[in-house]
């Protein structure tokens, strides 16, 4: 809310600098976000007095004026406005002056006459809305004074929190200032001077929907002259961020800003009469598809949820949101009806959202109002209209429910307030602090109860005798209901520096494993292996989601929810690019590869640990995955070594390292030829198990399909990717190692070259060797693949290093027997032989 | 051969051997010389064959001379070998010299993403105070994200969270980590010290200071005597751990529907040190998180008696903390993943 300080001073004395005031308000919870110097964009605009006003010799519509600004020779200035006369004091922009918007004023020639500056309109100074006439200043404005010293202002931009609708007003903020400084509040005069008819003879109000409109107060004026508001009013409205419209409309806006109570004004002539001949206002729900042209000249069709202000014939406006064009106060209006009502906040909020219409008024209605403000607002507005536009205020008001509830009370225990805050404020001190914001208090009566909570179940306790205080809550403080609300009020008024800084001395909770343990181990390992961590959007485009979706998603392991299901869509996305919750990481990582390659970056090695999201009907699920993308050089060329590009073996190596780090078995590989996003000849599925044989790692690994690399402009020859499910990624612990002492007997190494068909997967050969090698075979590792003479064209030789070990010294005969067993198995199971 | 002749031969052999040892060019030559002189068929052996022709009484005398000569020759050979070895080693070392000023063979290491790293750091700090980590779902139900946090449907406070909704009945993308408070309270009993890091979503047009996806860390502590003063003490420790010892801090009033009282936690401006600058809107303070005493409504939805128990909660934007730590001013950098940005971190 924009608060012009000159206006605020109508209601409270402020003897602080704007900066000091801003800090005091901020520390009171009314955060000042900006201090604006209103008028700071005027330069060399001073008060002048018109000495002479004559017709311009060459232009009918222009005048030649002589103006004194006190010192120096009078200035000749050409002016087009018609409201000027000698003796008036006016704002003069001297040559070299600057006006709002950066407009510069220079000495110019106008139709053969030199103009030494400019006389300014209110609009040119952004002081009033009047663009046609020169702003006429007070006769007491000192000649030659800089305009900013007279009309400049300080405007505080205050962030009023949603629970403090009462402070969305100058009076409300004046109360806060008073609480901070101890100053007294000056209430504006609200009673209008009544005359003429009794309002009951001219106007009737029927509230058919009291649930949505608990109170409706109307005032009526006759014989008003609609025109511009006084300059001071226009200046205040503009500084507060509202455009002046006319004296009647401005009065309603003025009251809204002043008291926080939105007011609507009608042209009384537009309100149709009821059967008794009186103009009649009906507050009711709209009929389905009832038409209404609103003030913004949009023709709308209403629905039955909408509360309207109507006459017997038609809707005149949407209650609390926007008036109708037909009943708008216009230049021809002579009689005015002032509406000041209380509406149901939720209904207003929903209606505003349905019609996408929200205004300063509806924002205030949404926060709710104290009931008595309906009466006060109507009175104050009628008074101001009469003051600014003349006319007679009809006697009395029409009031649909004039009962004004008494202030509520809240009972609290000063001890509990101290227990919440960690303070030791005395009872008297707490009461004194509350009194500063209008909460008068006394010792609680024996049957007073402390409300600890209202929802979901009321928790109301009986205080120990003599320990509680009951405070009377001002009607405007609708936010103070429970004991904790009082604690906040005490702390806020006292200042939070009263809260000491102590370390908790309450019991510690028991130990619980961190869900980050495995995730952090995986991240640390990959970073050590040279990959950089990235974080990408969980929301992706439908195109990316479709293009990178796997036919067979990587299955979950370690008890995590299964992947896939239907995709989840955002129903109100910011853009299509972020409208689908991703189900895998490959697309997001490819996107990062592309971003970096297009920047000219050659080598990219990245990973992300992130979630996939899916649904089965209305049940949603989320699963964690590791994604990897590698392109460019695994080892960049340097002066002392040749470069080497990333390939699928690197990705497998990372998985093997991961399995070692997490204590999983060695991963097994199988070709994957059917994923459209991947290279059919260079892709695989990997899986590993833990101690008990349960799956602990599942992955798809491969090069991106060349079509995908092209379609997504990755600008890379090859991109190796992997998506990996890892047991514990979503929350798990590293398993403890069970160590055994190393054997004191030497191991025996044997190299064994096996000749098999060229299309025989290497993994199947080593599997056969391991299965047939007997208990003594400790490990079998492929170390060479050979093709060529003397082997046949469709053969290859796979050389393995075998290590035999036992807790005793092995004999040659034992090892020979094991090799024989392997040789036999290779022959029978693979059709292979030993290479001579 | 007589005694004098044999003695003369031995001395001659000794002198020759010493000269030859000194003249040897390599350890190989020296080894050969040793064989020639002292081997089974070496010259010393040859000379000593003459001993048989001497009278018996002269033999011990010759034996003594022969031992002297042999010792002298061995010593000469050893000295020569030692000096040759040092010379040869010096030659080898000289020949093996490389230009040591060339750059090292690079060992690549990746970098932690600054947001995850910052969240990790926040987590570690609070773990030292006994907080345990929990995680909740990102596709959250409306009830837990709002209603149970005392933010009813159609409450004006909902304007504080511009929400992304999904096509699952009563679900949305969580707008904060705060629903985790409910989930923790429902799954455990006081004393509670919980920390909830995670990804959040808002309907927010992206610019330098707004993100549609971002990360928060939520903290929750509940017990019989947990006070706002405890929160202040803990956050003071946090500010020092994150931004250095002696960091000045303050509470000022804030507003969250799920805490009462609510506070904002400010640190003295990290840019100007409190004298006022554009980074702190000339107030000298920067807000790093919001906090407060858990609202009784929230405690009740968590299954906790608000008369017996009380507690505090705090929530911070990880990006905000990271920005201040790393002098980053544009949030978009975090999600762009330009490696030229990311690799500045460690
Ligand atoms: Zn600063």
PDB file of N, CA and C in Angstrom, chain A residues 538 581 610-611 613 620 622 624, chain B residues 135-141 145 172-176 197-201 213 215:
ATOM      1  N   UNK A 538      12.288 -30.335 -13.428  1.00  0.00           N
ATOM      2  CA  UNK A 538      11.447 -31.532 -13.366  1.00  0.00           C
ATOM      3  C   UNK A 538      10.312 -31.426 -14.377  1.00  0.00           C
ATOM      4  N   UNK A 581       5.534 -33.452 -15.988  1.00  0.00           N
ATOM      5  CA  UNK A 581       6.533 -33.938 -15.026  1.00  0.00           C
ATOM      6  C   UNK A 581       7.289 -35.100 -15.667  1.00  0.00           C
ATOM      7  N   UNK A 610      18.003 -37.225  -9.803  1.00  0.00           N
ATOM      8  CA  UNK A 610      16.700 -36.558  -9.786  1.00  0.00           C
ATOM      9  C   UNK A 610      15.574 -37.572  -9.828  1.00  0.00           C
ATOM     10  N   UNK A 611      14.367 -37.005  -9.820  1.00  0.00           N
ATOM     11  CA  UNK A 611      13.201 -37.869  -9.715  1.00  0.00           C
ATOM     12  C   UNK A 611      12.472 -38.034 -11.033  1.00  0.00           C
ATOM     13  N   UNK A 613       8.374 -38.964 -12.199  1.00  0.00           N
ATOM     14  CA  UNK A 613       7.052 -38.804 -11.585  1.00  0.00           C
ATOM     15  C   UNK A 613       6.003 -39.502 -12.459  1.00  0.00           C
ATOM     16  N   UNK A 620      -0.239 -40.926  -7.040  1.00  0.00           N
ATOM     17  CA  UNK A 620       0.991 -40.464  -7.681  1.00  0.00           C
ATOM     18  C   UNK A 620       2.176 -41.204  -7.086  1.00  0.00           C
ATOM     19  N   UNK A 622       6.775 -41.250  -7.123  1.00  0.00           N
ATOM     20  CA  UNK A 622       8.023 -40.582  -7.483  1.00  0.00           C
ATOM     21  C   UNK A 622       9.161 -41.563  -7.244  1.00  0.00           C
ATOM     22  N   UNK A 624      13.575 -42.201  -7.704  1.00  0.00           N
ATOM     23  CA  UNK A 624      14.866 -41.542  -7.903  1.00  0.00           C
ATOM     24  C   UNK A 624      15.683 -42.266  -8.966  1.00  0.00           C
TER      25      UNK A 624
ATOM     26  N   UNK B 135      12.320 -36.551   3.862  1.00  0.00           N
ATOM     27  CA  UNK B 135      11.931 -36.021   2.554  1.00  0.00           C
ATOM     28  C   UNK B 135      10.466 -36.334   2.317  1.00  0.00           C
ATOM     29  N   UNK B 136       9.818 -35.463   1.569  1.00  0.00           N
ATOM     30  CA  UNK B 136       8.410 -35.693   1.258  1.00  0.00           C
ATOM     31  C   UNK B 136       8.177 -35.649  -0.236  1.00  0.00           C
ATOM     32  N   UNK B 137       6.963 -35.971  -0.666  1.00  0.00           N
ATOM     33  CA  UNK B 137       6.669 -35.969  -2.101  1.00  0.00           C
ATOM     34  C   UNK B 137       6.610 -34.556  -2.679  1.00  0.00           C
ATOM     35  N   UNK B 138       6.963 -34.456  -3.946  1.00  0.00           N
ATOM     36  CA  UNK B 138       6.897 -33.153  -4.624  1.00  0.00           C
ATOM     37  C   UNK B 138       5.524 -32.933  -5.247  1.00  0.00           C
ATOM     38  N   UNK B 139       4.882 -34.021  -5.672  1.00  0.00           N
ATOM     39  CA  UNK B 139       3.474 -33.912  -6.078  1.00  0.00           C
ATOM     40  C   UNK B 139       2.684 -34.132  -4.794  1.00  0.00           C
ATOM     41  N   UNK B 140       2.179 -33.039  -4.264  1.00  0.00           N
ATOM     42  CA  UNK B 140       1.631 -33.052  -2.909  1.00  0.00           C
ATOM     43  C   UNK B 140       0.112 -32.900  -2.992  1.00  0.00           C
ATOM     44  N   UNK B 141      -0.582 -33.360  -1.939  1.00  0.00           N
ATOM     45  CA  UNK B 141      -2.021 -33.132  -1.977  1.00  0.00           C
ATOM     46  C   UNK B 141      -2.341 -31.756  -1.396  1.00  0.00           C
ATOM     47  N   UNK B 145      -0.496 -29.472   1.614  1.00  0.00           N
ATOM     48  CA  UNK B 145       0.254 -28.292   1.189  1.00  0.00           C
ATOM     49  C   UNK B 145      -0.361 -27.002   1.744  1.00  0.00           C
ATOM     50  N   UNK B 172      -1.213 -31.001  -6.334  1.00  0.00           N
ATOM     51  CA  UNK B 172      -0.515 -29.845  -6.894  1.00  0.00           C
ATOM     52  C   UNK B 172       0.980 -30.098  -6.733  1.00  0.00           C
ATOM     53  N   UNK B 173       1.777 -29.243  -7.328  1.00  0.00           N
ATOM     54  CA  UNK B 173       3.216 -29.323  -7.119  1.00  0.00           C
ATOM     55  C   UNK B 173       3.512 -28.509  -5.871  1.00  0.00           C
ATOM     56  N   UNK B 174       4.132 -29.127  -4.892  1.00  0.00           N
ATOM     57  CA  UNK B 174       4.264 -28.447  -3.601  1.00  0.00           C
ATOM     58  C   UNK B 174       4.922 -27.083  -3.788  1.00  0.00           C
ATOM     59  N   UNK B 175       4.346 -26.091  -3.111  1.00  0.00           N
ATOM     60  CA  UNK B 175       4.820 -24.721  -3.276  1.00  0.00           C
ATOM     61  C   UNK B 175       5.895 -24.383  -2.264  1.00  0.00           C
ATOM     62  N   UNK B 176       6.089 -25.283  -1.313  1.00  0.00           N
ATOM     63  CA  UNK B 176       7.106 -25.093  -0.271  1.00  0.00           C
ATOM     64  C   UNK B 176       7.388 -26.450   0.358  1.00  0.00           C
ATOM     65  N   UNK B 197      14.932 -30.963   3.197  1.00  0.00           N
ATOM     66  CA  UNK B 197      15.380 -30.294   1.974  1.00  0.00           C
ATOM     67  C   UNK B 197      14.577 -30.794   0.777  1.00  0.00           C
ATOM     68  N   UNK B 198      14.429 -29.966  -0.242  1.00  0.00           N
ATOM     69  CA  UNK B 198      13.768 -30.491  -1.436  1.00  0.00           C
ATOM     70  C   UNK B 198      13.366 -29.453  -2.445  1.00  0.00           C
ATOM     71  N   UNK B 199      12.899 -29.985  -3.579  1.00  0.00           N
ATOM     72  CA  UNK B 199      12.521 -29.164  -4.719  1.00  0.00           C
ATOM     73  C   UNK B 199      11.090 -28.661  -4.551  1.00  0.00           C
ATOM     74  N   UNK B 200      10.849 -27.396  -4.903  1.00  0.00           N
ATOM     75  CA  UNK B 200       9.513 -26.808  -4.832  1.00  0.00           C
ATOM     76  C   UNK B 200       9.187 -26.118  -6.152  1.00  0.00           C
ATOM     77  N   UNK B 201       7.922 -25.815  -6.316  1.00  0.00           N
ATOM     78  CA  UNK B 201       7.439 -25.277  -7.586  1.00  0.00           C
ATOM     79  C   UNK B 201       6.528 -24.078  -7.341  1.00  0.00           C
ATOM     80  N   UNK B 213      11.001 -23.388 -10.500  1.00  0.00           N
ATOM     81  CA  UNK B 213      11.436 -24.535  -9.702  1.00  0.00           C
ATOM     82  C   UNK B 213      12.612 -24.068  -8.866  1.00  0.00           C
ATOM     83  N   UNK B 215      14.685 -24.676  -4.674  1.00  0.00           N
ATOM     84  CA  UNK B 215      14.927 -25.613  -3.582  1.00  0.00           C
ATOM     85  C   UNK B 215      14.793 -24.898  -2.243  1.00  0.00           C
TER      86      UNK B 215
END
